[in-house]
Amino acid sequence: MITTITLNASIDRNYVLDEFTVDKIFRCEDFSVVPGGKGINVSKVLSQLGEKVCCLGFIGGYTGTFIKKELEKQDITTKFTTIDEESRTCISIVSSDGSQTEILERGPKVNERELESFLSTYDKILDKSSIVVASGSIAQGINTEIYYDLINKAKNKGVKFILDTSSKYLIKGIKAKPYLIKPNKEELEDITATIINNEYDIIKASNKLIEMGADNVAVSLGKEGMMYINREYTYKVIIPKAEVINPVGSGDSTVAGFVYALANNYNIENSLKLANACGISNAMNKETGKINSKVVETLIGKIKVERYKNNSGREINEISDF
Ligand code: ADP
């Protein structure tokens, strides 16, 4: 079984409008209300791919009850820790000119007792897990070292850990040597304090993160695809153009595709194809964390993966600038 961790779960309200500007009233008939938070998005996509998945994290109040019920409707096992404060709501407004506005609440505060209860659930669930995926920011009241501790616990039991977070959470977590991290371009720039202009820069920055502890670094690049780097090789994933409706959650869908492939022993090239096909398919859908299996299958046939030795990019023939 695959376990996902969402330390700051949410309800995601997504509004699709013809146009959106500030200081006006908009009436909206086209909207969705779904459980959200990066780990939950990963769980939803894993479940659509047919994988058994269990969600861990914190939920509270009316929002928390909704999250749990909706996930269970989708055949996803939940072992959330219930907290006193209300889980958050996040709003995304997408308009047909391609603009995307997001309002993200900070989320509830977790107390000592609730954290202890979560850690005890985590210890028990580790014995039944083949892979753990932790994604996103953390709720208030939790020490920023949490991912470091969770990774160590998993590694002690021989369970692979995938960490998709950013800033200080990633910098601290990476030291526990996760199997995979998935920064996007902006997150990579932020944690390595560099500016990324081209593929050389991505390889250089990713090599820094490998030195810091990551086994594998998947850098997602939106419509430009992905680069995947480890000590031996650099893989460049070239993706087709897509009719994008809502790319929120594409990174999470990519992680889900990769985790599915890892759990089912795909080779790296096929893992990257499935991962990116899931990311693209999510972007072609209105709802966050939603893929279409037929579309995924078609996309896999159109994605190309090139492999080079990881010698800091010297072998890549055509360097793409961003
Ligand atoms: P994140 O959501 O973490 O910022 P990205 O935006 O890089 O992640 O998206 C993850 C993956 O989803 C990309 O690597 C790509 O495969 C796919 N994707 C995202 N946006 C687009 C887009 N506009 N067109 C085509 N594919 C996309």
GROMACS .gro file of C-alpha atoms and ligand atoms in nm, residues 38 164 182-187 219-227 237 239-255 272-273 275-284 299 303, ligand 1:
model
   76
   38LYS     CA    1  -0.094   1.832  -0.221
  164ASP     CA    2   0.737   1.717  -0.255
  182LYS     CA    3   1.010   1.720  -0.707
  183PRO     CA    4   1.074   2.092  -0.709
  184ASN     CA    5   0.939   2.305  -0.992
  185LYS     CA    6   1.163   2.570  -1.150
  186GLU     CA    7   1.074   2.843  -0.897
  187GLU     CA    8   1.122   2.607  -0.600
  219VAL     CA    9   1.235   1.920  -1.180
  220SER     CA   10   0.893   1.984  -1.328
  221LEU     CA   11   0.884   2.262  -1.585
  222GLY     CA   12   0.514   2.315  -1.665
  223LYS     CA   13   0.457   2.312  -2.043
  224GLU     CA   14   0.832   2.253  -2.094
  225GLY     CA   15   0.807   1.903  -1.942
  226MET     CA   16   1.056   1.778  -1.687
  227MET     CA   17   1.420   1.702  -1.613
  237VAL     CA   18   1.128   1.465  -2.078
  239ILE     CA   19   0.605   1.663  -2.383
  240PRO     CA   20   0.346   1.752  -2.650
  241LYS     CA   21   0.145   2.077  -2.650
  242ALA     CA   22  -0.182   2.045  -2.462
  243GLU     CA   23  -0.518   2.225  -2.436
  244VAL     CA   24  -0.476   2.343  -2.081
  245ILE     CA   25  -0.779   2.428  -1.866
  246ASN     CA   26  -0.650   2.422  -1.507
  247PRO     CA   27  -0.289   2.327  -1.426
  248VAL     CA   28  -0.338   2.344  -1.046
  249GLY     CA   29  -0.237   2.003  -0.907
  250SER     CA   30  -0.034   1.901  -1.214
  251GLY     CA   31   0.280   1.864  -1.003
  252ASP     CA   32   0.091   1.640  -0.758
  253SER     CA   33  -0.048   1.433  -1.047
  254THR     CA   34   0.307   1.394  -1.178
  255VAL     CA   35   0.421   1.265  -0.839
  272LEU     CA   36   0.871   0.955  -1.647
  273LYS     CA   37   0.628   0.907  -1.935
  275ALA     CA   38   0.430   1.083  -1.453
  276ASN     CA   39   0.422   1.356  -1.717
  277ALA     CA   40   0.112   1.213  -1.888
  278CYS     CA   41  -0.069   1.237  -1.552
  279GLY     CA   42   0.052   1.596  -1.506
  280ILE     CA   43  -0.064   1.698  -1.853
  281SER     CA   44  -0.397   1.517  -1.823
  282ASN     CA   45  -0.464   1.698  -1.494
  283ALA     CA   46  -0.389   2.032  -1.662
  284MET     CA   47  -0.644   1.946  -1.935
  299LEU     CA   48  -0.013   1.111  -2.411
  303ILE     CA   49   0.615   1.185  -2.472
  323ADP     P1   50   0.378   2.223  -1.016
  323ADP     O1   51   0.228   2.208  -1.016
  323ADP     O2   52   0.443   2.147  -0.905
  323ADP     O3   53   0.425   2.366  -1.029
  323ADP     P2   54   0.430   2.191  -1.300
  323ADP     O4   55   0.347   2.311  -1.327
  323ADP     O5   56   0.572   2.194  -1.343
  323ADP     O6   57   0.427   2.146  -1.147
  323ADP     O7   58   0.355   2.069  -1.371
  323ADP     C1   59   0.389   1.933  -1.353
  323ADP     C2   60   0.382   1.862  -1.486
  323ADP     O8   61   0.251   1.873  -1.544
  323ADP     C3   62   0.478   1.914  -1.591
  323ADP     O9   63   0.607   1.855  -1.576
  323ADP     C4   64   0.406   1.874  -1.721
  323ADP    O10   65   0.427   1.738  -1.749
  323ADP     C5   66   0.258   1.893  -1.684
  323ADP     N1   67   0.212   2.029  -1.716
  323ADP     C6   68   0.194   2.132  -1.630
  323ADP     N2   69   0.152   2.244  -1.694
  323ADP     C7   70   0.141   2.212  -1.824
  323ADP     C8   71   0.103   2.283  -1.944
  323ADP     N3   72   0.067   2.412  -1.941
  323ADP     N4   73   0.106   2.217  -2.061
  323ADP     C9   74   0.143   2.087  -2.066
  323ADP     N5   75   0.180   2.015  -1.957
  323ADP    C10   76   0.180   2.075  -1.839
   0.00000   0.00000   0.00000
